[in-house]
Amino acid sequence: MQDKDIEKLIQSEKKRQKSVINLIASENYVSKDVLTALGSELTNKYAEGYPGARFYGGNTIIDDIERMAQNRALSLFGLSSKKWHVNVQPLSGSPANVAVYTALVPYGAKIMGMTLSHGGHLTHGHKVSTTGMIWTQVPYGVSSGTEKLDYEELLQIAKKEKPALIVAGYTAYPRKIDWKKMRMIADACGALLMVDMSHIAGLIAGKSYPSPFPYADIVTTTVHKTLRGPRSALIFSKIDERGLYTKIDKAIFPGMQGGPHMNQIAAVAVALREANTKEFAQYTKQVIANAQSLAKELKNLGWRIITGGTDSHMVLVDTWMDGTGISGKVASEKLEEQGIIVNMNTVPFDTRKPFDPSGIRLGSAAETTRGKTEKDFVKIAQKIDKILRA
Ligand code: DSN
């Protein structure tokens, strides 16, 4: 690079990424091919519009790329193009979710989403997010006894509040979600069911976690977590008489975004192809086995694991343990000093504040990409224990 300042910083970050144990549950390491597509000349092209209907000339190759990304997305999740449409243009997960609401939920109407402190996302209607300012969140959480979803309780909330749309799929919920029950809850109040599968998309693609597609009306996802692609997002919508996808396409462009980032879309296509392989399916099984190994060893060492374990890539640890341990902030700082990168996180019914909560969130996807197996994760758990108790 001519720009030595930025080159040096890129090299430093590359070195940092290689030297740490990365347990950030929403991160992963992409392939060289994904990086090549991201750094390609495709970034030079303006392509406002959709394949076959652009507002700029010179887009025949770009059309092929976008269609390829769409076809690969449908194929990866076993979807027919007659029944499902996918928009591959969202710049990331938050705008994807906002676009769905913009398209389908009247301003001010109710969106039923999990509260942030129980594992929901800001864009599921939290008050500090645009989604909580434009729409009205009907919050739900996990049950205090099990720290898992209580579907009967959700049903009662939905029947009472009658939201226009229910969001299922979370950022800090380690367990399986019963999509069929979520569908029944949505039907009981006449709501649309939107699944935000950002965290678990890779696990679903690898058939290691149940698919929401038989039950959802709309599925949003980021591409860069367990799916191991570039930072980007997809919106899948059912094709039927409700015309969901035409409204969603319009909400993305011209509603919210201008020209799509075609280098990013090409990189998405690359990642989707990589995910549609036996090796990737095996990877997702290993991701879950590793997270379970981590949870089990931490539990053996005396740490309280939220819900008692995990069915996914994610482990939530209560490090505070009613004051007998340390806060999530202190825990994450101590771990970082020793080269283990995690994020502090609230635990359900947290008595502490989000900027210094009671727990940490750990994920196994990134280190599994680097070839680690269950026994490595036992060692990681032991290292974490030693650091936190020092
Ligand atoms: N920041 C993402 C996560 O870490 O889960 C969600 O946007």
mmCIF file of C-alpha atoms and ligand atoms in Angstrom:
data_model
loop_
_atom_site.group_PDB
_atom_site.id
_atom_site.type_symbol
_atom_site.label_atom_id
_atom_site.label_comp_id
_atom_site.label_asym_id
_atom_site.label_seq_id
_atom_site.Cartn_x
_atom_site.Cartn_y
_atom_site.Cartn_z
ATOM 1 C CA MET A 1 0.000 0.000 0.000
ATOM 2 C CA GLN A 2 1.098 3.602 -0.663
ATOM 3 C CA ASP A 3 -0.617 4.690 2.539
ATOM 4 C CA LYS A 4 1.850 3.382 5.086
ATOM 5 C CA ASP A 5 -0.114 4.730 8.039
ATOM 6 C CA ILE A 6 -3.186 2.648 7.282
ATOM 7 C CA GLU A 7 -1.137 -0.309 6.097
ATOM 8 C CA LYS A 8 0.661 -0.370 9.444
ATOM 9 C CA LEU A 9 -2.621 -0.261 11.342
ATOM 10 C CA ILE A 10 -4.097 -3.052 9.206
ATOM 11 C CA GLN A 11 -1.016 -5.181 9.851
ATOM 12 C CA SER A 12 -1.239 -4.457 13.582
ATOM 13 C CA GLU A 13 -4.897 -5.459 13.694
ATOM 14 C CA LYS A 14 -4.120 -8.619 11.695
ATOM 15 C CA LYS A 15 -1.423 -9.489 14.223
ATOM 16 C CA ARG A 16 -3.784 -8.762 17.122
ATOM 17 C CA GLN A 17 -6.448 -11.017 15.642
ATOM 18 C CA LYS A 18 -3.913 -13.833 15.264
ATOM 19 C CA SER A 19 -2.482 -13.462 18.742
ATOM 20 C CA VAL A 20 -5.670 -13.537 20.831
ATOM 21 C CA ILE A 21 -8.241 -16.157 21.733
ATOM 22 C CA ASN A 22 -11.370 -14.658 20.215
ATOM 23 C CA LEU A 23 -14.535 -15.584 22.071
ATOM 24 C CA ILE A 24 -16.725 -12.738 20.776
ATOM 25 C CA ALA A 25 -19.931 -14.612 19.931
ATOM 26 C CA SER A 26 -20.757 -12.398 16.942
ATOM 27 C CA GLU A 27 -17.355 -12.549 15.231
ATOM 28 C CA ASN A 28 -15.629 -14.996 12.926
ATOM 29 C CA TYR A 29 -12.703 -15.239 10.504
ATOM 30 C CA VAL A 30 -13.550 -15.051 6.798
ATOM 31 C CA SER A 31 -11.733 -16.866 3.998
ATOM 32 C CA LYS A 32 -9.184 -15.296 1.646
ATOM 33 C CA ASP A 33 -11.771 -15.504 -1.148
ATOM 34 C CA VAL A 34 -14.223 -13.400 0.876
ATOM 35 C CA LEU A 35 -11.489 -10.820 1.487
ATOM 36 C CA THR A 36 -10.586 -10.829 -2.213
ATOM 37 C CA ALA A 37 -14.176 -10.131 -3.230
ATOM 38 C CA LEU A 38 -14.444 -7.374 -0.605
ATOM 39 C CA GLY A 39 -11.279 -5.709 -1.867
ATOM 40 C CA SER A 40 -12.216 -5.940 -5.543
ATOM 41 C CA GLU A 41 -13.043 -3.354 -8.219
ATOM 42 C CA LEU A 42 -16.724 -4.044 -7.628
ATOM 43 C CA THR A 43 -16.543 -1.287 -5.027
ATOM 44 C CA ASN A 44 -16.251 1.210 -7.922
ATOM 45 C CA LYS A 45 -19.705 0.503 -9.326
ATOM 46 C CA TYR A 46 -22.994 2.276 -8.654
ATOM 47 C CA ALA A 47 -26.000 -0.003 -9.066
ATOM 48 C CA GLU A 48 -29.047 1.670 -7.509
ATOM 49 C CA GLY A 49 -32.051 -0.525 -8.143
ATOM 50 C CA TYR A 50 -32.324 -4.282 -8.504
ATOM 51 C CA PRO A 51 -31.137 -6.801 -11.135
ATOM 52 C CA GLY A 52 -32.657 -5.912 -14.527
ATOM 53 C CA ALA A 53 -33.944 -2.570 -13.213
ATOM 54 C CA ARG A 54 -31.030 -0.276 -12.414
ATOM 55 C CA PHE A 55 -30.768 3.481 -12.491
ATOM 56 C CA TYR A 56 -27.211 3.384 -13.888
ATOM 57 C CA GLY A 57 -25.687 1.873 -17.014
ATOM 58 C CA GLY A 58 -22.950 -0.739 -17.062
ATOM 59 C CA ASN A 59 -24.632 -3.176 -14.719
ATOM 60 C CA THR A 60 -24.942 -6.435 -16.632
ATOM 61 C CA ILE A 61 -22.115 -8.116 -14.696
ATOM 62 C CA ILE A 62 -23.333 -6.591 -11.451
ATOM 63 C CA ASP A 63 -26.781 -8.082 -12.155
ATOM 64 C CA ASP A 64 -25.202 -11.517 -12.526
ATOM 65 C CA ILE A 65 -23.414 -11.108 -9.195
ATOM 66 C CA GLU A 66 -26.521 -10.013 -7.319
ATOM 67 C CA ARG A 67 -28.612 -12.825 -8.828
ATOM 68 C CA MET A 68 -25.890 -15.311 -7.941
ATOM 69 C CA ALA A 69 -25.907 -14.124 -4.329
ATOM 70 C CA GLN A 70 -29.712 -14.444 -4.233
ATOM 71 C CA ASN A 71 -29.699 -17.938 -5.738
ATOM 72 C CA ARG A 72 -26.988 -19.117 -3.381
ATOM 73 C CA ALA A 73 -28.836 -17.716 -0.355
ATOM 74 C CA LEU A 74 -32.036 -19.568 -1.291
ATOM 75 C CA SER A 75 -30.156 -22.767 -2.096
ATOM 76 C CA LEU A 76 -28.208 -22.723 1.193
ATOM 77 C CA PHE A 77 -31.401 -22.711 3.237
ATOM 78 C CA GLY A 78 -33.227 -25.147 0.927
ATOM 79 C CA LEU A 79 -35.753 -22.573 -0.307
ATOM 80 C CA SER A 80 -37.625 -22.510 -3.603
ATOM 81 C CA SER A 81 -37.493 -19.228 -5.517
ATOM 82 C CA LYS A 82 -41.221 -19.674 -6.117
ATOM 83 C CA LYS A 83 -41.940 -19.546 -2.392
ATOM 84 C CA TRP A 84 -39.226 -17.272 -1.002
ATOM 85 C CA HIS A 85 -37.583 -14.051 -2.105
ATOM 86 C CA VAL A 86 -34.299 -12.746 -0.723
ATOM 87 C CA ASN A 87 -32.985 -9.210 -0.684
ATOM 88 C CA VAL A 88 -29.172 -9.242 -0.483
ATOM 89 C CA GLN A 89 -28.659 -5.471 -0.357
ATOM 90 C CA PRO A 90 -28.979 -4.588 3.371
ATOM 91 C CA LEU A 91 -25.744 -3.041 4.547
ATOM 92 C CA SER A 92 -25.955 -4.791 7.898
ATOM 93 C CA GLY A 93 -28.359 -6.339 10.388
ATOM 94 C CA SER A 94 -29.803 -3.210 11.965
ATOM 95 C CA PRO A 95 -30.891 -1.581 8.679
ATOM 96 C CA ALA A 96 -32.307 -4.944 7.573
ATOM 97 C CA ASN A 97 -34.564 -5.093 10.629
ATOM 98 C CA VAL A 98 -35.577 -1.444 10.292
ATOM 99 C CA ALA A 99 -36.444 -2.039 6.626
ATOM 100 C CA VAL A 100 -38.770 -4.910 7.522
ATOM 101 C CA TYR A 101 -40.644 -2.819 10.074
ATOM 102 C CA THR A 102 -40.751 0.163 7.695
ATOM 103 C CA ALA A 103 -42.294 -2.042 5.035
ATOM 104 C CA LEU A 104 -44.769 -3.969 7.147
ATOM 105 C CA VAL A 105 -45.556 -2.254 10.447
ATOM 106 C CA PRO A 106 -47.484 1.044 10.530
ATOM 107 C CA TYR A 107 -45.613 3.753 12.430
ATOM 108 C CA GLY A 108 -46.514 3.653 16.106
ATOM 109 C CA ALA A 109 -47.839 0.087 15.938
ATOM 110 C CA LYS A 110 -46.609 -2.638 18.274
ATOM 111 C CA ILE A 111 -43.575 -4.843 17.757
ATOM 112 C CA MET A 112 -43.223 -7.639 20.285
ATOM 113 C CA GLY A 113 -39.526 -8.234 20.905
ATOM 114 C CA MET A 114 -37.316 -9.608 23.607
ATOM 115 C CA THR A 115 -36.058 -7.020 26.031
ATOM 116 C CA LEU A 116 -32.357 -6.167 25.633
ATOM 117 C CA SER A 117 -31.306 -7.308 29.090
ATOM 118 C CA HIS A 118 -32.777 -10.781 28.508
ATOM 119 C CA GLY A 119 -30.975 -11.276 25.183
ATOM 120 C CA GLY A 120 -32.913 -9.255 22.603
ATOM 121 C CA HIS A 121 -31.291 -6.835 20.158
ATOM 122 C CA LEU A 122 -31.519 -3.036 20.150
ATOM 123 C CA THR A 123 -33.451 -3.221 16.858
ATOM 124 C CA HIS A 124 -36.110 -5.442 18.391
ATOM 125 C CA GLY A 125 -37.794 -2.276 19.646
ATOM 126 C CA HIS A 126 -35.545 -1.044 22.450
ATOM 127 C CA LYS A 127 -36.266 2.571 23.392
ATOM 128 C CA VAL A 128 -32.776 3.898 22.553
ATOM 129 C CA SER A 129 -33.015 2.449 19.029
ATOM 130 C CA THR A 130 -34.934 4.098 16.191
ATOM 131 C CA THR A 131 -37.089 0.982 16.289
ATOM 132 C CA GLY A 132 -38.283 1.919 19.782
ATOM 133 C CA MET A 133 -38.842 5.556 18.804
ATOM 134 C CA ILE A 134 -40.887 4.882 15.679
ATOM 135 C CA TRP A 135 -42.673 1.742 16.859
ATOM 136 C CA THR A 136 -43.887 0.641 20.274
ATOM 137 C CA GLN A 137 -42.097 -2.302 21.798
ATOM 138 C CA VAL A 138 -44.114 -4.935 23.596
ATOM 139 C CA PRO A 139 -41.276 -6.461 25.607
ATOM 140 C CA TYR A 140 -40.946 -10.081 26.589
ATOM 141 C CA GLY A 141 -38.256 -11.968 28.425
ATOM 142 C CA VAL A 142 -37.193 -15.338 29.668
ATOM 143 C CA SER A 143 -38.653 -17.128 32.661
ATOM 144 C CA SER A 144 -36.984 -16.387 35.999
ATOM 145 C CA GLY A 145 -36.719 -20.037 37.028
ATOM 146 C CA THR A 146 -35.236 -21.567 33.891
ATOM 147 C CA GLU A 147 -33.863 -18.472 32.129
ATOM 148 C CA LYS A 148 -35.473 -19.990 29.018
ATOM 149 C CA LEU A 149 -38.443 -18.853 26.952
ATOM 150 C CA ASP A 150 -41.819 -19.539 28.542
ATOM 151 C CA TYR A 151 -44.050 -19.891 25.467
ATOM 152 C CA GLU A 152 -47.270 -19.887 27.506
ATOM 153 C CA GLU A 153 -46.305 -16.524 29.016
ATOM 154 C CA LEU A 154 -45.470 -15.181 25.539
ATOM 155 C CA LEU A 155 -48.853 -16.330 24.278
ATOM 156 C CA GLN A 156 -50.634 -14.411 27.049
ATOM 157 C CA ILE A 157 -48.642 -11.231 26.285
ATOM 158 C CA ALA A 158 -49.348 -11.562 22.558
ATOM 159 C CA LYS A 159 -53.082 -12.096 23.088
ATOM 160 C CA LYS A 160 -53.298 -9.103 25.419
ATOM 161 C CA GLU A 161 -51.160 -6.677 23.405
ATOM 162 C CA LYS A 162 -51.982 -7.810 19.864
ATOM 163 C CA PRO A 163 -48.676 -6.722 18.267
ATOM 164 C CA ALA A 164 -48.466 -6.275 14.495
ATOM 165 C CA LEU A 165 -45.220 -8.232 14.371
ATOM 166 C CA ILE A 166 -43.359 -10.600 16.688
ATOM 167 C CA VAL A 167 -39.571 -10.922 16.572
ATOM 168 C CA ALA A 168 -37.966 -14.235 17.516
ATOM 169 C CA GLY A 169 -34.226 -14.888 17.398
ATOM 170 C CA TYR A 170 -31.859 -13.157 19.786
ATOM 171 C CA THR A 171 -28.322 -11.952 20.469
ATOM 172 C CA ALA A 172 -27.787 -13.506 23.875
ATOM 173 C CA TYR A 173 -29.962 -16.616 24.149
ATOM 174 C CA PRO A 174 -27.957 -19.840 24.075
ATOM 175 C CA ARG A 175 -30.819 -22.313 23.710
ATOM 176 C CA LYS A 176 -32.920 -23.709 20.885
ATOM 177 C CA ILE A 177 -35.982 -21.690 19.979
ATOM 178 C CA ASP A 178 -39.220 -23.541 19.287
ATOM 179 C CA TRP A 179 -40.147 -21.855 16.007
ATOM 180 C CA LYS A 180 -43.415 -23.785 15.744
ATOM 181 C CA LYS A 181 -44.584 -22.409 19.077
ATOM 182 C CA MET A 182 -43.576 -18.899 18.019
ATOM 183 C CA ARG A 183 -45.710 -19.366 14.872
ATOM 184 C CA MET A 184 -48.680 -20.448 16.984
ATOM 185 C CA ILE A 185 -48.251 -17.391 19.206
ATOM 186 C CA ALA A 186 -48.130 -15.089 16.166
ATOM 187 C CA ASP A 187 -51.227 -16.748 14.714
ATOM 188 C CA ALA A 188 -53.072 -16.413 18.017
ATOM 189 C CA CYS A 189 -52.848 -12.612 17.766
ATOM 190 C CA GLY A 190 -52.745 -12.172 13.991
ATOM 191 C CA ALA A 191 -49.124 -10.946 13.987
ATOM 192 C CA LEU A 192 -46.413 -11.410 11.407
ATOM 193 C CA LEU A 193 -43.563 -13.614 12.596
ATOM 194 C CA MET A 194 -40.114 -12.226 11.870
ATOM 195 C CA VAL A 195 -37.128 -14.351 12.788
ATOM 196 C CA ASP A 196 -33.798 -12.593 13.259
ATOM 197 C CA MET A 197 -31.425 -15.541 12.911
ATOM 198 C CA SER A 198 -28.254 -13.420 12.810
ATOM 199 C CA HIS A 199 -26.418 -15.363 15.490
ATOM 200 C CA ILE A 200 -27.451 -18.855 14.482
ATOM 201 C CA ALA A 201 -27.647 -18.561 10.670
ATOM 202 C CA GLY A 202 -24.509 -20.622 10.117
ATOM 203 C CA LEU A 203 -25.719 -23.317 12.493
ATOM 204 C CA ILE A 204 -29.040 -23.446 10.625
ATOM 205 C CA ALA A 205 -27.253 -23.588 7.266
ATOM 206 C CA GLY A 206 -25.189 -26.504 8.570
ATOM 207 C CA LYS A 207 -28.359 -28.239 9.835
ATOM 208 C CA SER A 208 -27.035 -28.177 13.394
ATOM 209 C CA TYR A 209 -29.907 -26.006 14.670
ATOM 210 C CA PRO A 210 -33.616 -26.092 13.688
ATOM 211 C CA SER A 211 -34.639 -24.037 10.668
ATOM 212 C CA PRO A 212 -37.184 -21.245 11.163
ATOM 213 C CA PHE A 213 -38.175 -21.194 7.479
ATOM 214 C CA PRO A 214 -41.161 -23.562 7.764
ATOM 215 C CA TYR A 215 -42.735 -21.153 10.265
ATOM 216 C CA ALA A 216 -41.590 -17.567 9.659
ATOM 217 C CA ASP A 217 -43.046 -14.912 7.361
ATOM 218 C CA ILE A 218 -39.784 -13.006 7.226
ATOM 219 C CA VAL A 219 -36.255 -14.049 8.189
ATOM 220 C CA THR A 220 -33.451 -11.534 8.604
ATOM 221 C CA THR A 221 -29.831 -12.360 9.205
ATOM 222 C CA THR A 222 -26.397 -10.879 9.283
ATOM 223 C CA VAL A 223 -23.790 -12.800 7.312
ATOM 224 C CA HIS A 224 -20.743 -12.280 9.501
ATOM 225 C CA LYS A 225 -21.422 -14.319 12.634
ATOM 226 C CA THR A 226 -21.686 -18.123 12.551
ATOM 227 C CA LEU A 227 -22.299 -17.863 8.786
ATOM 228 C CA ARG A 228 -18.674 -16.699 8.438
ATOM 229 C CA GLY A 229 -19.124 -14.140 5.675
ATOM 230 C CA PRO A 230 -18.500 -10.400 5.299
ATOM 231 C CA ARG A 231 -20.364 -7.789 7.318
ATOM 232 C CA SER A 232 -23.710 -7.681 5.559
ATOM 233 C CA ALA A 233 -27.303 -8.867 5.893
ATOM 234 C CA LEU A 234 -30.080 -10.691 4.062
ATOM 235 C CA ILE A 235 -33.855 -10.416 4.257
ATOM 236 C CA PHE A 236 -35.858 -13.482 3.243
ATOM 237 C CA SER A 237 -39.591 -13.069 2.776
ATOM 238 C CA LYS A 238 -42.347 -15.469 1.883
ATOM 239 C CA ILE A 239 -43.894 -14.997 -1.529
ATOM 240 C CA ASP A 240 -47.670 -14.924 -1.243
ATOM 241 C CA GLU A 241 -50.706 -12.736 -1.764
ATOM 242 C CA ARG A 242 -49.585 -10.327 0.978
ATOM 243 C CA GLY A 243 -46.803 -9.022 -1.281
ATOM 244 C CA LEU A 244 -44.322 -8.825 1.594
ATOM 245 C CA TYR A 245 -41.229 -8.843 -0.529
ATOM 246 C CA THR A 246 -42.170 -6.013 -2.867
ATOM 247 C CA LYS A 247 -42.781 -3.800 0.170
ATOM 248 C CA ILE A 248 -39.484 -4.884 1.738
ATOM 249 C CA ASP A 249 -37.523 -4.337 -1.485
ATOM 250 C CA LYS A 250 -38.982 -0.827 -1.704
ATOM 251 C CA ALA A 251 -38.131 -0.149 1.928
ATOM 252 C CA ILE A 252 -34.476 -1.042 1.267
ATOM 253 C CA PHE A 253 -34.294 0.861 -2.028
ATOM 254 C CA PRO A 254 -35.331 3.614 -2.510
ATOM 255 C CA GLY A 255 -36.636 3.753 1.056
ATOM 256 C CA MET A 256 -33.493 3.536 3.149
ATOM 257 C CA GLN A 257 -30.445 2.849 1.058
ATOM 258 C CA GLY A 258 -28.843 4.127 -2.141
ATOM 259 C CA GLY A 259 -26.415 2.092 -4.206
ATOM 260 C CA PRO A 260 -25.812 -1.431 -2.955
ATOM 261 C CA HIS A 261 -22.236 -2.294 -1.947
ATOM 262 C CA MET A 262 -21.541 -4.741 -4.742
ATOM 263 C CA ASN A 263 -18.130 -5.812 -3.446
ATOM 264 C CA GLN A 264 -19.889 -6.798 -0.233
ATOM 265 C CA ILE A 265 -22.645 -8.645 -2.128
ATOM 266 C CA ALA A 266 -20.039 -10.596 -4.118
ATOM 267 C CA ALA A 267 -18.306 -11.490 -0.853
ATOM 268 C CA VAL A 268 -21.676 -12.639 0.535
ATOM 269 C CA ALA A 269 -22.078 -14.894 -2.515
ATOM 270 C CA VAL A 270 -18.638 -16.381 -1.873
ATOM 271 C CA ALA A 271 -19.450 -17.067 1.780
ATOM 272 C CA LEU A 272 -22.820 -18.631 0.905
ATOM 273 C CA ARG A 273 -21.093 -21.052 -1.468
ATOM 274 C CA GLU A 274 -18.551 -21.942 1.206
ATOM 275 C CA ALA A 275 -21.356 -22.573 3.688
ATOM 276 C CA ASN A 276 -23.104 -24.948 1.291
ATOM 277 C CA THR A 277 -20.546 -27.715 1.795
ATOM 278 C CA LYS A 278 -20.110 -30.817 3.956
ATOM 279 C CA GLU A 279 -17.045 -29.200 5.545
ATOM 280 C CA PHE A 280 -19.104 -26.248 6.711
ATOM 281 C CA ALA A 281 -21.828 -28.525 8.117
ATOM 282 C CA GLN A 282 -19.121 -30.378 10.046
ATOM 283 C CA TYR A 283 -17.733 -27.033 11.218
ATOM 284 C CA THR A 284 -21.119 -26.053 12.678
ATOM 285 C CA LYS A 285 -21.335 -29.331 14.611
ATOM 286 C CA GLN A 286 -17.887 -28.656 16.006
ATOM 287 C CA VAL A 287 -18.904 -25.084 16.926
ATOM 288 C CA ILE A 288 -21.715 -26.423 19.111
ATOM 289 C CA ALA A 289 -19.621 -29.256 20.595
ATOM 290 C CA ASN A 290 -16.947 -26.701 21.493
ATOM 291 C CA ALA A 291 -19.422 -24.317 23.143
ATOM 292 C CA GLN A 292 -20.862 -27.218 25.141
ATOM 293 C CA SER A 293 -17.382 -28.273 26.199
ATOM 294 C CA LEU A 294 -16.623 -24.702 27.320
ATOM 295 C CA ALA A 295 -19.886 -24.429 29.260
ATOM 296 C CA LYS A 296 -19.416 -27.801 30.952
ATOM 297 C CA GLU A 297 -15.887 -27.091 32.134
ATOM 298 C CA LEU A 298 -16.745 -23.584 33.379
ATOM 299 C CA LYS A 299 -19.651 -25.100 35.284
ATOM 300 C CA ASN A 300 -17.366 -27.776 36.773
ATOM 301 C CA LEU A 301 -15.064 -24.983 37.877
ATOM 302 C CA GLY A 302 -17.908 -23.327 39.783
ATOM 303 C CA TRP A 303 -19.204 -20.639 37.417
ATOM 304 C CA ARG A 304 -22.937 -20.170 36.927
ATOM 305 C CA ILE A 305 -23.914 -20.751 33.309
ATOM 306 C CA ILE A 306 -27.145 -19.064 32.230
ATOM 307 C CA THR A 307 -29.759 -21.777 31.494
ATOM 308 C CA GLY A 308 -27.213 -24.349 32.689
ATOM 309 C CA GLY A 309 -25.666 -24.889 29.251
ATOM 310 C CA THR A 310 -26.036 -24.207 25.548
ATOM 311 C CA ASP A 311 -27.532 -25.609 22.322
ATOM 312 C CA SER A 312 -25.632 -23.179 20.123
ATOM 313 C CA HIS A 313 -22.290 -21.399 19.710
ATOM 314 C CA MET A 314 -22.943 -19.191 22.720
ATOM 315 C CA VAL A 315 -22.282 -19.459 26.442
ATOM 316 C CA LEU A 316 -23.502 -16.838 28.895
ATOM 317 C CA VAL A 317 -21.640 -16.793 32.178
ATOM 318 C CA ASP A 318 -22.826 -15.118 35.369
ATOM 319 C CA THR A 319 -19.468 -13.905 36.678
ATOM 320 C CA TRP A 320 -21.021 -11.756 39.420
ATOM 321 C CA MET A 321 -22.808 -14.636 41.150
ATOM 322 C CA ASP A 322 -24.634 -12.422 43.665
ATOM 323 C CA GLY A 323 -21.461 -10.598 44.595
ATOM 324 C CA THR A 324 -19.309 -13.643 45.240
ATOM 325 C CA GLY A 325 -17.563 -13.243 41.879
ATOM 326 C CA ILE A 326 -16.602 -10.240 39.734
ATOM 327 C CA SER A 327 -18.585 -7.984 37.423
ATOM 328 C CA GLY A 328 -18.758 -8.613 33.688
ATOM 329 C CA LYS A 329 -16.759 -5.469 32.940
ATOM 330 C CA VAL A 330 -13.932 -6.379 35.291
ATOM 331 C CA ALA A 331 -14.021 -9.958 33.989
ATOM 332 C CA SER A 332 -13.753 -8.878 30.342
ATOM 333 C CA GLU A 333 -10.914 -6.466 31.151
ATOM 334 C CA LYS A 334 -8.964 -9.092 33.106
ATOM 335 C CA LEU A 335 -9.409 -11.582 30.283
ATOM 336 C CA GLU A 336 -8.299 -9.090 27.632
ATOM 337 C CA GLU A 337 -5.107 -8.366 29.597
ATOM 338 C CA GLN A 338 -4.315 -12.063 29.191
ATOM 339 C CA GLY A 339 -5.270 -12.268 25.511
ATOM 340 C CA ILE A 340 -8.815 -13.617 25.753
ATOM 341 C CA ILE A 341 -11.381 -11.375 24.069
ATOM 342 C CA VAL A 342 -15.004 -11.546 25.240
ATOM 343 C CA ASN A 343 -17.816 -9.049 25.725
ATOM 344 C CA MET A 344 -19.494 -8.096 28.960
ATOM 345 C CA ASN A 345 -23.194 -8.856 28.938
ATOM 346 C CA THR A 346 -26.255 -8.516 31.089
ATOM 347 C CA VAL A 347 -27.756 -11.704 32.434
ATOM 348 C CA PRO A 348 -31.537 -12.148 32.698
ATOM 349 C CA PHE A 349 -32.977 -10.168 35.643
ATOM 350 C CA ASP A 350 -29.622 -8.442 36.070
ATOM 351 C CA THR A 351 -29.365 -6.258 39.150
ATOM 352 C CA ARG A 352 -26.386 -4.410 37.673
ATOM 353 C CA LYS A 353 -26.237 -1.858 34.832
ATOM 354 C CA PRO A 354 -25.433 -2.662 31.146
ATOM 355 C CA PHE A 355 -22.114 -0.737 31.291
ATOM 356 C CA ASP A 356 -21.001 -2.960 34.171
ATOM 357 C CA PRO A 357 -23.282 -5.982 34.093
ATOM 358 C CA SER A 358 -23.188 -9.336 35.862
ATOM 359 C CA GLY A 359 -21.901 -11.489 33.070
ATOM 360 C CA ILE A 360 -19.881 -12.178 29.984
ATOM 361 C CA ARG A 361 -20.926 -13.674 26.658
ATOM 362 C CA LEU A 362 -18.651 -16.222 25.038
ATOM 363 C CA GLY A 363 -18.854 -17.766 21.574
ATOM 364 C CA SER A 364 -17.048 -20.650 19.932
ATOM 365 C CA ALA A 365 -17.446 -19.841 16.207
ATOM 366 C CA ALA A 366 -14.229 -17.866 15.616
ATOM 367 C CA GLU A 367 -11.880 -20.220 17.437
ATOM 368 C CA THR A 368 -13.529 -23.240 15.786
ATOM 369 C CA THR A 369 -12.682 -21.680 12.418
ATOM 370 C CA ARG A 370 -9.089 -21.711 13.619
ATOM 371 C CA GLY A 371 -9.315 -25.469 14.144
ATOM 372 C CA LYS A 372 -9.933 -25.764 17.878
ATOM 373 C CA THR A 373 -11.830 -28.764 19.254
ATOM 374 C CA GLU A 374 -13.486 -29.748 22.546
ATOM 375 C CA LYS A 375 -10.237 -30.388 24.414
ATOM 376 C CA ASP A 376 -8.921 -26.941 23.460
ATOM 377 C CA PHE A 377 -12.099 -25.413 24.837
ATOM 378 C CA VAL A 378 -11.621 -27.282 28.134
ATOM 379 C CA LYS A 379 -8.218 -25.612 28.356
ATOM 380 C CA ILE A 380 -9.723 -22.225 27.452
ATOM 381 C CA ALA A 381 -12.274 -22.663 30.267
ATOM 382 C CA GLN A 382 -9.488 -23.481 32.712
ATOM 383 C CA LYS A 383 -7.523 -20.446 31.598
ATOM 384 C CA ILE A 384 -10.598 -18.221 31.998
ATOM 385 C CA ASP A 385 -11.191 -19.626 35.484
ATOM 386 C CA LYS A 386 -7.595 -19.001 36.528
ATOM 387 C CA ILE A 387 -7.621 -15.413 35.218
ATOM 388 C CA LEU A 388 -10.957 -14.540 36.808
ATOM 389 C CA ARG A 389 -9.959 -15.932 40.189
ATOM 390 C CA ALA A 390 -6.506 -14.270 40.233
HETATM 391 N N1 DSN B 1 -23.430 -6.584 18.012
HETATM 392 C C1 DSN B 1 -24.084 -7.819 17.676
HETATM 393 C C2 DSN B 1 -23.786 -8.853 18.685
HETATM 394 O O1 DSN B 1 -22.680 -8.836 19.188
HETATM 395 O O2 DSN B 1 -24.606 -9.711 18.982
HETATM 396 C C3 DSN B 1 -25.475 -7.593 17.473
HETATM 397 O O3 DSN B 1 -25.666 -6.468 16.678
#
